Tab-separated table of C-alpha atoms in Angstrom:
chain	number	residue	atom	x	y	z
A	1	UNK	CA	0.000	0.000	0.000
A	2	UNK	CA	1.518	3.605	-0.654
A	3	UNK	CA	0.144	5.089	2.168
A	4	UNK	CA	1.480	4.467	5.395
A	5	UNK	CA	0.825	5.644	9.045
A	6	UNK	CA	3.590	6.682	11.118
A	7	UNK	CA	1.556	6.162	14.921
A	8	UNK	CA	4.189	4.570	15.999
A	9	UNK	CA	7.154	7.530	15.556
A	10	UNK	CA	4.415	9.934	17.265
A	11	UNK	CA	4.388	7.626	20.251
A	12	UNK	CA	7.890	7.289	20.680
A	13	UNK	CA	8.047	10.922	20.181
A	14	UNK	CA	5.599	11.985	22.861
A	15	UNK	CA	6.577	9.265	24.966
A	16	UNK	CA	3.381	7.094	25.625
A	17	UNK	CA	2.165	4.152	24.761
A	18	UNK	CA	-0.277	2.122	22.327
A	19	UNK	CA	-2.325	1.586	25.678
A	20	UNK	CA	-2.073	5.790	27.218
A	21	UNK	CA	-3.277	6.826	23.696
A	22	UNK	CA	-6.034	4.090	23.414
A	23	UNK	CA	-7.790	5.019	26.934
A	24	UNK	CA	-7.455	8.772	25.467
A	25	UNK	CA	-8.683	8.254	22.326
A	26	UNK	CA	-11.471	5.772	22.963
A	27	UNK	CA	-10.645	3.127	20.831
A	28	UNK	CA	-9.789	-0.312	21.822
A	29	UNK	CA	-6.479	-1.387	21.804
A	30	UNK	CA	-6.466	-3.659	19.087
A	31	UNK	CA	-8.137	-1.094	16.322
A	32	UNK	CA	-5.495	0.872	17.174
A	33	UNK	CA	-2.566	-1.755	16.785
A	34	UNK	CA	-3.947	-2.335	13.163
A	35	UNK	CA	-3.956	0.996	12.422
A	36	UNK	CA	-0.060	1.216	14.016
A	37	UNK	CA	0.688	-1.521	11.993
A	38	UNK	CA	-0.584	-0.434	8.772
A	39	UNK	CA	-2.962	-3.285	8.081
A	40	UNK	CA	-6.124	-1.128	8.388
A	41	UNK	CA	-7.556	-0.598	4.846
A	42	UNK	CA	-9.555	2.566	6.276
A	43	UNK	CA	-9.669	5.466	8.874
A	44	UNK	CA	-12.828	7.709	9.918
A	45	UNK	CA	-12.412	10.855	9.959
A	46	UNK	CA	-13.714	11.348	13.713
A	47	UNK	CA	-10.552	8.756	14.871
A	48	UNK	CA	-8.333	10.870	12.676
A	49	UNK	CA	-9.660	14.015	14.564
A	50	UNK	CA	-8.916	12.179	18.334
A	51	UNK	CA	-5.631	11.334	17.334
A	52	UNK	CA	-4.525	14.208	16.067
A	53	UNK	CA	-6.128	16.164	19.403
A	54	UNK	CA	-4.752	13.619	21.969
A	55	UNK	CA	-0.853	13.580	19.954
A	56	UNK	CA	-1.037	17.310	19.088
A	57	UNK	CA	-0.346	16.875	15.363
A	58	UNK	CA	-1.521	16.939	12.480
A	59	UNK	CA	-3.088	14.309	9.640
A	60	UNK	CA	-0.110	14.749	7.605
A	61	UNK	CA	2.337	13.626	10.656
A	62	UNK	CA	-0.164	10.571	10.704
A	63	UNK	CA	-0.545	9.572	7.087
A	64	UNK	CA	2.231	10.027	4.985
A	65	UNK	CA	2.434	8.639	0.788
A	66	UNK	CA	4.692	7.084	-0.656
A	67	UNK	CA	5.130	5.357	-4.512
A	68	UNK	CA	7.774	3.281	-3.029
């Protein structure tokens, strides 16, 4: 797939973990470790708007494409 999600470099970044952002974000753990590992095939836009509110961010630092 050529886009990918970079959760994972976010986390590391703001120091918490797959389980602090879940409980913030209101999703369960394991939507959110298929979305971290890049085997969801969608995203809603109302996740996309808790992540980027609980990490501070934006969409773009989430999703990035690549033709790779």
């Amino acid at each position: 797939m050529s886009v990918h999600v970079s959760l994972d470099e976010l986390l590391k970044e703001r120091g918490m973990s797959l389980t602090e952002l879940s409980e913030k974000v209101g999703l369960t753990l394991a939507n959110l470790s298929i979305l971290k590992t890049g085997k969801a095939k969608a995203i809603r836009f109302s996740t996309l708007d808790a992540l980027c509110r609980v990490l501070d961010c934006q969409p773009g630092d989430i999703l990035r494409y690549s033709d790779e």
